[in-house]
Short mmCIF file of C-alpha atoms and ligand atoms in Angstrom, two decimals:
data_model
loop_
_atom_site.label_atom_id
_atom_site.label_comp_id
_atom_site.label_asym_id
_atom_site.label_seq_id
_atom_site.Cartn_x
_atom_site.Cartn_y
_atom_site.Cartn_z
CA UNK A 1 126.85 76.93 110.21
CA UNK A 2 125.50 79.56 108.30
CA UNK A 3 122.67 81.42 109.82
CA UNK A 4 119.32 80.67 107.99
CA UNK A 5 115.64 82.57 109.84
CA UNK A 6 112.42 82.84 108.29
CA UNK A 7 109.29 84.22 108.62
CA UNK A 8 106.26 82.21 109.23
CA UNK A 9 103.17 84.47 109.09
CA UNK A 10 99.62 82.87 108.74
CA UNK A 11 97.26 84.79 106.09
CA UNK A 12 94.62 85.11 108.23
CA UNK A 13 95.01 88.80 107.91
CA UNK A 14 97.13 91.80 106.73
CA UNK A 15 100.96 92.00 107.74
CA UNK A 16 100.16 93.80 110.79
CA UNK A 17 102.98 95.93 112.01
CA UNK A 18 104.75 93.68 115.40
CA UNK A 19 104.41 91.26 111.93
CA UNK A 20 106.73 93.79 110.27
CA UNK A 21 108.78 93.94 113.02
CA UNK A 22 109.50 90.62 112.65
CA UNK A 23 110.10 89.91 109.93
CA UNK A 24 112.77 93.15 109.98
CA UNK A 25 114.79 91.21 112.72
CA UNK A 26 114.66 87.64 110.63
CA UNK A 27 116.13 89.96 107.91
CA UNK A 28 118.49 91.74 109.90
CA UNK A 29 119.99 88.62 111.76
CA UNK A 30 120.12 86.81 108.49
CA UNK A 31 122.06 89.43 106.49
CA UNK A 32 124.18 90.23 109.61
CA UNK A 33 125.67 87.14 109.46
CA UNK A 34 125.93 86.46 105.65
CA UNK A 35 122.70 83.91 106.21
CA UNK A 36 119.55 83.31 104.24
CA UNK A 37 116.06 84.63 105.03
CA UNK A 38 113.00 81.98 103.60
CA UNK A 39 109.40 82.98 103.94
CA UNK A 40 106.65 80.14 104.97
CA UNK A 41 103.04 80.95 104.50
CA UNK A 42 101.61 79.11 107.13
CA UNK A 43 98.37 78.53 105.53
CA UNK A 44 97.64 75.02 107.30
CA UNK A 45 94.01 77.20 108.84
CA UNK A 46 91.97 76.47 105.65
CA UNK A 47 89.26 77.93 106.75
CA UNK A 48 90.62 81.64 107.86
CA UNK A 49 92.99 81.58 105.75
CA UNK A 50 92.82 84.03 102.16
CA UNK A 51 94.72 84.68 99.60
CA UNK A 52 93.58 88.68 100.04
CA UNK A 53 95.92 87.96 102.94
CA UNK A 54 99.17 86.11 100.68
CA UNK A 55 98.98 89.17 98.42
CA UNK A 56 99.37 91.51 101.34
CA UNK A 57 102.13 89.71 103.51
CA UNK A 58 104.41 89.84 99.82
CA UNK A 59 103.04 93.41 99.15
CA UNK A 60 103.90 94.60 102.62
CA UNK A 61 107.33 92.79 102.59
CA UNK A 62 108.09 94.06 99.26
CA UNK A 63 107.32 97.55 99.97
CA UNK A 64 109.44 97.29 103.51
CA UNK A 65 112.00 96.11 100.97
CA UNK A 66 112.80 92.78 102.97
CA UNK A 67 113.27 90.21 100.59
CA UNK A 68 113.19 86.93 100.92
CA UNK A 69 115.70 83.74 100.12
CA UNK A 70 114.40 81.08 97.18
CA UNK A 71 110.56 80.75 96.78
CA UNK A 72 107.92 81.19 99.39
CA UNK A 73 107.15 77.50 101.47
CA UNK A 74 103.03 77.23 101.85
CA UNK A 75 103.07 74.67 104.48
CA UNK A 76 99.39 72.98 103.66
CA UNK A 77 101.09 71.82 100.66
CA UNK A 78 103.75 69.79 102.80
CA UNK A 79 101.35 67.97 104.73
CA UNK A 80 102.27 64.77 103.28
CA UNK A 81 105.24 65.63 104.79
CA UNK A 82 104.23 66.27 107.95
CA UNK A 83 101.47 63.01 107.93
CA UNK A 84 104.85 60.73 107.29
CA UNK A 85 106.80 62.65 110.55
CA UNK A 86 103.87 61.43 112.80
CA UNK A 87 103.97 57.75 111.35
CA UNK A 88 107.40 57.90 112.09
CA UNK A 89 107.24 59.06 115.82
CA UNK A 90 104.44 56.50 115.91
CA UNK A 91 106.42 53.52 114.69
CA UNK A 92 109.17 54.67 116.76
CA UNK A 93 107.26 53.90 120.21
CA UNK A 94 107.30 58.41 120.19
CA UNK A 95 103.93 58.99 120.16
CA UNK A 96 100.84 57.08 120.05
CA UNK A 97 96.43 56.38 118.63
CA UNK A 98 94.33 58.36 121.00
CA UNK A 99 91.26 56.94 121.24
CA UNK A 100 89.63 59.38 124.04
CA UNK A 101 86.51 60.79 122.90
CA UNK A 102 85.01 64.33 122.67
CA UNK A 103 83.00 63.80 125.59
CA UNK A 104 85.73 62.54 127.63
CA UNK A 105 88.01 65.37 126.80
CA UNK A 106 85.16 67.73 127.34
CA UNK A 107 84.94 65.79 131.28
CA UNK A 108 88.84 66.46 131.72
CA UNK A 109 88.17 69.13 130.93
CA UNK A 110 85.52 70.09 133.11
CA UNK A 111 87.00 67.84 135.86
CA UNK A 112 90.32 70.83 135.53
CA UNK A 113 87.86 73.41 135.76
CA UNK A 114 86.64 72.27 139.27
CA UNK A 115 89.38 71.70 140.73
CA UNK A 116 90.84 75.03 139.36
CA UNK A 117 93.95 73.72 137.47
CA UNK A 118 95.00 74.21 134.05
CA UNK A 119 93.71 71.30 131.59
CA UNK A 120 95.45 68.64 130.72
CA UNK A 121 95.33 65.56 128.46
CA UNK A 122 95.57 62.64 131.24
CA UNK A 123 97.76 60.39 128.73
CA UNK A 124 94.97 57.07 129.31
CA UNK A 125 95.43 55.94 125.80
CA UNK A 126 99.58 56.38 126.23
CA UNK A 127 99.97 52.65 127.61
CA UNK A 128 96.78 50.99 126.13
CA UNK A 129 96.65 49.21 122.61
CA UNK A 130 95.16 49.79 120.34
CA UNK A 131 92.82 46.68 119.91
CA UNK A 132 91.01 48.11 122.65
CA UNK A 133 89.92 50.91 120.86
CA UNK A 134 85.98 51.37 120.93
CA UNK A 135 84.00 51.05 117.90
CA UNK A 136 83.83 53.77 114.96
CA UNK A 137 86.20 56.56 117.04
CA UNK A 138 88.90 57.93 114.76
CA UNK A 139 92.13 57.77 116.51
CA UNK A 140 94.45 61.21 116.75
CA UNK A 141 97.98 60.94 116.89
CA UNK A 142 99.95 62.32 120.47
CA UNK A 143 103.19 62.63 121.26
CA UNK A 144 104.24 60.64 123.81
CA UNK A 145 105.94 63.22 125.72
CA UNK A 146 108.44 62.76 128.94
CA UNK A 147 106.29 62.70 132.14
CA UNK A 148 109.42 63.76 134.10
CA UNK A 149 112.05 65.97 134.17
CA UNK A 150 112.57 69.74 132.52
CA UNK A 151 112.18 70.88 129.24
CA UNK A 152 114.17 73.63 128.74
CA UNK A 153 114.60 76.18 126.41
CA UNK A 154 117.57 78.59 126.39
CA UNK A 155 116.27 81.43 124.22
CA UNK A 156 118.10 83.88 123.29
CA UNK A 157 116.41 87.03 124.54
CA UNK A 158 114.35 85.48 127.56
CA UNK A 159 117.24 83.61 128.85
CA UNK A 160 116.75 80.14 130.66
CA UNK A 161 112.97 78.97 130.61
CA UNK A 162 112.65 76.10 132.09
CA UNK A 163 108.88 73.26 131.99
CA UNK A 164 108.39 70.82 134.04
CA UNK A 165 107.43 67.88 131.72
CA UNK A 166 104.68 67.33 134.28
CA UNK A 167 102.54 69.97 133.19
CA UNK A 168 103.22 69.49 129.62
CA UNK A 169 99.97 67.19 128.32
CA UNK A 170 100.24 64.60 125.26
CA UNK A 171 99.93 67.16 122.35
CA UNK A 172 98.17 66.46 119.26
CA UNK A 173 100.53 65.71 116.37
CA UNK A 174 97.69 64.54 114.09
CA UNK A 175 93.77 65.29 114.02
CA UNK A 176 91.78 62.21 113.42
CA UNK A 177 90.99 63.77 109.50
CA UNK A 178 94.47 63.03 109.42
CA UNK A 179 95.80 67.13 108.92
CA UNK A 180 98.37 68.15 111.43
CA UNK A 181 98.49 70.23 113.82
CA UNK A 182 100.22 73.65 114.01
CA UNK A 183 102.61 72.07 116.68
CA UNK A 184 103.94 69.34 114.38
CA UNK A 185 104.40 71.30 111.42
CA UNK A 186 106.03 74.15 112.22
CA UNK A 187 109.11 71.70 113.55
CA UNK A 188 108.86 69.35 110.28
CA UNK A 189 108.79 73.07 108.22
CA UNK A 190 111.71 74.40 110.30
CA UNK A 191 113.77 71.50 110.42
CA UNK A 192 113.26 70.51 106.68
CA UNK A 193 114.22 74.13 105.76
CA UNK A 194 117.10 74.31 107.61
CA UNK A 195 116.18 76.59 109.94
CA UNK A 196 119.16 77.88 112.46
CA UNK A 197 117.18 80.32 114.41
CA UNK A 198 113.67 80.84 115.32
CA UNK A 199 112.85 84.81 115.91
CA UNK A 200 109.63 85.91 117.03
CA UNK A 201 106.59 87.38 119.13
CA UNK A 202 107.20 86.01 122.76
CA UNK A 203 103.02 84.63 122.17
CA UNK A 204 104.85 81.51 120.96
CA UNK A 205 106.96 81.11 124.10
CA UNK A 206 105.15 77.88 125.41
CA UNK A 207 104.72 76.72 122.17
CA UNK A 208 108.48 76.26 122.01
CA UNK A 209 108.59 74.16 124.88
CA UNK A 210 105.73 71.98 122.89
CA UNK A 211 108.14 72.07 119.67
CA UNK A 212 111.39 71.43 121.32
CA UNK A 213 110.15 67.86 122.51
CA UNK A 214 108.98 66.91 118.94
CA UNK A 215 112.74 68.11 118.09
CA UNK A 216 114.18 65.89 120.62
CA UNK A 217 111.10 62.97 119.84
CA UNK A 218 112.76 63.00 116.10
CA UNK A 219 116.37 63.52 117.51
CA UNK A 220 116.68 66.81 115.85
CA UNK A 221 118.71 69.48 116.51
CA UNK A 222 116.21 72.46 117.49
CA UNK A 223 117.19 75.44 116.25
CA UNK A 224 118.39 78.99 118.67
CA UNK A 225 115.73 80.24 119.98
CA UNK A 226 114.83 84.13 120.07
CA UNK A 227 111.85 85.45 121.88
CA UNK A 228 110.35 88.86 120.79
CA UNK A 229 108.31 90.77 123.78
CA UNK A 230 105.86 92.29 122.03
CA UNK A 231 104.94 95.40 121.33
CA UNK A 232 102.16 97.40 123.40
CA UNK A 233 100.41 101.34 122.94
CA UNK A 234 101.73 103.86 124.56
CA UNK A 235 99.43 103.61 127.20
CA UNK A 236 101.37 99.86 128.41
CA UNK A 237 98.46 97.88 126.93
CA UNK A 238 99.00 95.39 124.25
CA UNK A 239 98.49 97.15 120.71
CA UNK A 240 95.41 97.70 119.49
CA UNK A 241 93.90 98.80 115.99
CA UNK A 242 93.44 102.16 117.73
CA UNK A 243 97.34 102.15 118.88
CA UNK A 244 98.51 101.49 115.52
CA UNK A 245 98.04 98.01 115.27
CA UNK A 246 97.14 98.40 111.63
CA UNK A 247 98.37 96.92 108.72
CA UNK A 248 101.61 98.02 106.76
CA UNK A 249 99.81 98.74 103.88
CA UNK A 250 97.74 101.28 106.02
CA UNK A 251 101.56 103.01 107.08
CA UNK A 252 101.93 103.33 103.28
CA UNK A 253 98.78 104.73 102.52
CA UNK A 254 99.15 107.24 105.55
CA UNK A 255 101.96 108.44 103.90
CA UNK A 256 105.13 106.91 105.50
CA UNK A 257 108.69 105.94 104.19
CA UNK A 258 109.33 102.32 104.15
CA UNK A 259 112.92 103.74 105.06
CA UNK A 260 111.34 105.19 107.87
CA UNK A 261 108.90 102.45 109.06
CA UNK A 262 112.61 100.05 108.78
CA UNK A 263 114.19 102.38 111.44
CA UNK A 264 111.11 102.94 113.40
CA UNK A 265 110.64 99.16 113.80
CA UNK A 266 114.38 97.73 114.60
CA UNK A 267 114.31 100.65 117.18
CA UNK A 268 111.11 98.52 118.75
CA UNK A 269 112.43 96.46 121.11
CA UNK A 270 116.16 96.57 120.38
CA UNK A 271 118.84 99.38 120.73
CA UNK A 272 122.44 100.10 120.04
CA UNK A 273 123.40 102.25 123.41
CA UNK A 274 122.17 106.00 122.25
CA UNK A 275 121.21 106.03 118.13
CA UNK A 276 118.02 106.56 117.46
CA UNK A 277 118.78 106.76 113.47
CA UNK A 278 120.05 104.01 111.42
CA UNK A 279 120.72 103.61 107.93
CA UNK A 280 119.74 100.12 106.52
CA UNK A 281 123.02 98.95 106.21
CA UNK A 282 124.33 100.37 109.64
CA UNK A 283 121.33 98.63 110.83
CA UNK A 284 122.55 95.08 109.43
CA UNK A 285 126.08 95.32 111.07
CA UNK A 286 124.78 96.08 114.22
CA UNK A 287 122.15 93.94 114.55
CA UNK A 288 122.19 91.52 117.46
CA UNK A 289 120.10 89.30 119.36
CA UNK A 290 121.88 90.28 122.94
CA UNK A 291 120.25 93.96 122.34
CA UNK A 292 116.27 92.96 121.91
CA UNK A 293 115.10 93.98 125.96
CA UNK A 294 113.60 91.74 127.54
CA UNK A 295 109.85 94.20 128.34
CA UNK A 296 107.63 95.34 125.81
CA UNK A 297 107.98 97.83 123.37
CA UNK A 298 105.90 101.04 123.27
CA UNK A 299 104.54 101.84 120.17
CA UNK A 300 105.15 106.20 119.25
CA UNK A 301 103.56 107.56 116.91
CA UNK A 302 105.54 110.89 117.21
CA UNK A 303 108.21 109.34 117.14
CA UNK A 304 107.41 107.46 113.50
CA UNK A 305 106.35 110.83 112.21
CA UNK A 306 109.76 112.21 113.39
CA UNK A 307 111.54 109.76 111.56
CA UNK A 308 109.36 109.93 108.74
CA UNK A 309 110.07 113.84 108.36
CA UNK A 310 113.70 112.82 108.98
CA UNK A 311 113.90 110.66 105.86
CA UNK A 312 111.69 112.96 103.60
CA UNK A 313 114.31 116.05 104.01
CA UNK A 314 117.00 113.61 103.02
CA UNK A 315 114.88 111.53 100.27
CA UNK A 316 115.42 113.10 96.57
CA UNK A 317 112.44 115.14 95.47
CA UNK A 318 111.75 112.47 92.37
CA UNK A 319 112.16 109.37 94.47
CA UNK A 320 109.54 111.62 96.94
CA UNK A 321 107.17 112.02 93.78
CA UNK A 322 107.22 108.91 92.88
CA UNK A 323 106.18 107.73 96.44
CA UNK A 324 103.35 110.29 96.05
CA UNK A 325 102.23 108.76 92.97
CA UNK A 326 102.08 105.18 94.18
CA UNK A 327 99.95 106.28 96.72
CA UNK A 328 97.77 108.95 94.64
CA UNK A 329 95.25 106.29 93.88
CA UNK A 330 93.87 106.16 97.46
CA UNK A 331 94.21 109.54 98.23
CA UNK A 332 93.77 112.04 95.48
CA UNK A 333 90.18 111.53 95.27
CA UNK A 334 89.28 113.07 98.31
CA UNK A 335 91.26 116.01 97.28
CA UNK A 336 89.94 116.54 93.78
CA UNK A 337 93.54 115.08 92.46
CA UNK A 338 92.90 112.62 89.41
CA UNK A 339 94.98 109.28 89.94
CA UNK A 340 97.90 110.38 88.51
CA UNK A 341 99.50 113.72 88.34
CA UNK A 342 99.50 115.79 84.82
CA UNK A 343 102.82 116.89 82.95
CA UNK A 344 102.18 120.20 84.60
CA UNK A 345 101.39 119.80 87.73
CA UNK A 346 104.55 117.42 88.13
CA UNK A 347 106.44 120.00 86.90
CA UNK A 348 105.05 122.01 89.80
CA UNK A 349 105.15 119.78 92.25
CA UNK A 350 108.78 118.64 91.85
CA UNK A 351 109.80 122.58 91.47
CA UNK A 352 108.07 123.49 95.11
CA UNK A 353 109.90 119.97 96.24
CA UNK A 354 112.83 121.39 98.38
CA UNK A 355 110.15 123.72 100.14
CA UNK A 356 107.10 121.26 100.58
CA UNK A 357 109.59 118.63 102.06
CA UNK A 358 110.91 120.47 104.65
CA UNK A 359 107.78 120.72 106.11
CA UNK A 360 105.85 118.12 106.24
CA UNK A 361 105.97 115.41 108.25
CA UNK A 362 104.46 112.09 105.86
CA UNK A 363 103.22 112.41 102.12
CA UNK A 364 99.78 112.88 102.71
CA UNK A 365 100.50 116.12 104.58
CA UNK A 366 103.20 116.76 102.07
CA UNK A 367 99.93 117.03 99.44
CA UNK A 368 98.18 119.21 101.21
CA UNK A 369 100.49 121.77 101.64
CA UNK A 370 100.92 121.45 97.86
CA UNK A 371 97.03 122.57 98.30
CA UNK A 372 98.28 125.67 96.52
CA UNK A 373 99.98 123.90 93.49
CA UNK A 374 96.59 122.59 91.95
CA UNK A 375 93.58 124.04 93.96
CA UNK A 376 91.10 125.37 91.59
CA UNK A 377 89.57 128.91 92.13
CA UNK A 378 88.67 130.48 94.16
CA UNK A 379 90.37 128.82 96.70
CA UNK A 380 88.98 127.11 99.41
CA UNK A 381 90.29 128.53 102.08
CA UNK A 382 90.86 126.63 105.22
CA UNK A 383 89.76 127.31 108.77
CA UNK A 384 93.25 128.76 109.72
CA UNK A 385 93.98 130.91 106.70
CA UNK A 386 90.07 131.65 106.46
CA UNK A 387 91.01 133.36 110.20
CA UNK A 388 94.21 134.81 109.07
CA UNK A 389 92.52 136.60 105.78
CA UNK A 390 89.80 138.09 107.89
CA UNK A 391 92.47 139.48 110.05
CA UNK A 392 94.90 141.21 107.36
CA UNK A 393 92.37 141.56 104.56
CA UNK A 394 92.43 145.42 105.41
CA UNK A 395 95.81 145.53 104.90
CA UNK A 396 96.36 144.30 101.33
CA UNK A 397 94.71 146.51 99.81
CA UNK A 398 96.21 148.16 97.06
CA UNK A 399 98.87 145.73 96.57
CA UNK A 400 97.15 143.69 93.85
CA UNK A 401 97.78 147.19 91.67
CA UNK A 402 101.42 146.95 93.05
CA UNK A 403 101.97 143.35 92.22
CA UNK A 404 100.95 144.56 88.44
CA UNK A 405 103.82 146.53 88.27
CA UNK A 406 106.26 143.97 88.26
CA UNK A 407 107.87 143.12 84.91
CA UNK A 408 109.91 140.40 85.74
CA UNK A 409 108.09 138.37 88.24
CA UNK A 410 110.82 136.76 90.50
CA UNK A 411 111.13 135.49 93.80
CA UNK A 412 113.23 138.46 94.62
CA UNK A 413 111.15 141.15 92.31
CA UNK A 414 108.22 140.34 94.27
CA UNK A 415 109.67 140.38 97.33
CA UNK A 416 110.46 143.95 97.02
CA UNK A 417 107.45 144.97 95.87
CA UNK A 418 105.67 142.94 99.45
CA UNK A 419 108.04 144.84 101.34
CA UNK A 420 107.86 148.20 100.25
CA UNK A 421 103.82 147.36 100.52
CA UNK A 422 104.65 146.37 104.28
CA UNK A 423 106.52 149.51 104.64
CA UNK A 424 104.40 152.32 102.87
CA UNK A 425 101.63 151.01 105.55
CA UNK A 426 104.14 150.72 108.64
CA UNK A 427 103.86 146.82 109.08
CA UNK A 428 106.19 144.29 109.56
CA UNK A 429 106.44 142.54 106.38
CA UNK A 430 104.44 139.32 108.15
CA UNK A 431 101.30 141.11 108.78
CA UNK A 432 101.69 141.58 105.23
CA UNK A 433 102.80 138.03 104.22
CA UNK A 434 100.24 136.28 106.39
CA UNK A 435 97.70 136.91 104.97
CA UNK A 436 99.21 137.18 101.44
CA UNK A 437 99.71 133.81 102.00
CA UNK A 438 96.38 132.18 102.91
CA UNK A 439 94.99 133.54 100.07
CA UNK A 440 96.97 132.46 97.82
CA UNK A 441 97.30 129.26 99.05
CA UNK A 442 94.29 128.53 101.42
CA UNK A 443 96.67 127.31 104.08
CA UNK A 444 98.28 128.74 107.11
CA UNK A 445 101.96 127.55 106.51
CA UNK A 446 103.23 126.44 103.29
CA UNK A 447 106.92 127.22 101.56
CA UNK A 448 108.36 130.48 101.51
CA UNK A 449 105.83 132.76 100.57
CA UNK A 450 107.84 134.50 97.54
CA UNK A 451 108.44 130.84 95.80
CA UNK A 452 104.71 130.46 96.19
CA UNK A 453 104.23 133.34 93.85
CA UNK A 454 106.68 132.39 91.73
CA UNK A 455 105.58 129.18 91.25
CA UNK A 456 102.31 129.98 90.28
CA UNK A 457 103.75 132.47 88.04
CA UNK A 458 102.48 136.49 87.57
CA UNK A 459 98.40 135.81 85.96
CA UNK A 460 97.63 133.14 88.37
CA UNK A 461 98.47 135.32 91.81
CA UNK A 462 96.66 138.46 90.51
CA UNK A 463 93.55 136.33 89.98
CA UNK A 464 93.73 134.55 92.96
CA UNK A 465 94.31 137.64 95.43
CA UNK A 466 91.08 139.22 93.08
CA UNK A 467 89.14 136.64 93.82
CA UNK A 468 89.82 136.74 97.97
CA UNK A 469 90.17 140.32 97.84
CA UNK A 470 87.27 141.63 96.19
CA UNK A 471 83.66 140.61 96.65
CA UNK A 472 82.08 138.43 99.47
CA UNK A 473 85.20 134.99 100.63
CA UNK A 474 85.42 131.89 98.47
CA UNK A 475 85.59 129.97 101.69
N1 LIG B 1 102.57 81.41 112.01
C1 LIG B 1 102.40 82.12 113.35
C2 LIG B 1 102.10 83.13 113.13
O1 LIG B 1 101.66 84.06 112.20
C3 LIG B 1 104.02 81.83 113.88
C4 LIG B 1 104.32 80.12 113.47
C5 LIG B 1 106.44 80.22 114.12
O2 LIG B 1 107.16 81.84 113.56
O3 LIG B 1 106.58 79.93 114.85
O4 LIG B 1 102.13 83.93 114.40
#
């Protein structure tokens, strides 16, 4: 049997990080077994589904590098087929018309509340003939679920989960306006799409019991199920925005690389010994359902940052530059940058990239640390740099004149001059280099100082020093 998984988001919001992980697990499992991952947009909630959300989900998946097989299936477009299955169940006596009014249902809920038990439909139309139907009530179609025995889900992650059928009421398949319920639509679609493995969040575990009853009523095979524990925040509470429950596109804008996010997500709830770093190929080879943990994974931003730093250092310079250019329209303006780099700045960034990528944990940080390459004179020093320069300004006295004498401007020649200067005034190199860096880059950290001076060139270096050393500081 060849494996078919599916990712089935509801387009009521962006692709959030938990959805990204569900998609990744489905994708990996399909790849691992040479199968397919299908994509189904569950847009049956017409009020809450939006085109913008569909767009964001597709973009998010593409950006994460998670491709799907075949065309996207839109659940709403299959409503006629869902209705047909409800009619079939009706014809087979596995479902029935229920004419209970809103008021009757409310009374059942109220009675349950009073007795402190969960509310369930009491089955009053199960065996009643529709000829007894009251005037003017449009019926719903309900599943005639078994009232005795158990419904069992043999879950690949949760193990054997058992429900007593007496606790599960007859669920609605078709609403009185003829629209299918979510429960029916999911089962019919998964069946028709040939899904063999349903991998999703464990908030759907109870639905799995309900859905199993529909499969059984239709005499269809129940797919294998794997319900993954949800992601929690570092404090153990359910993941919220405050913890990083953001849309995948927010991670892109924050400067994370898809390869890093994939690696981070695969370890959220799944493990393979102690291994933390996985190339995509390695995760495909190693992925399985049995090593998905049963307790909620905790979201850890610091770990994501470290992984991202790791993958940035591994990325080639051009790839990084392009990843920056992709988010530049979003992050450029507040840094005084246009939405594209000029060819000259591009050149400078590429030249400086080996040093820049060593330090940065994300692309935004990298762009900030490259400030010296695109800063307009006089530079605006940040707080730390202002402090360093204030402290070290006196140690730079006379250095401009010495640098002016350098004929061949390169990192060796400037280093020689700066070292001589430090020797001459009897301080360590760092005591000169720090204020110098502050004046030239506006920051307390930067790639190697002599490389910075080389990339800036002699004129720009001297002008920046003059800006900061003569007269009032610009910051
Ligand atoms: N559409 C559901 C959701 O977004 C998922 C349904 C399923 O995976 O069965 O939560």
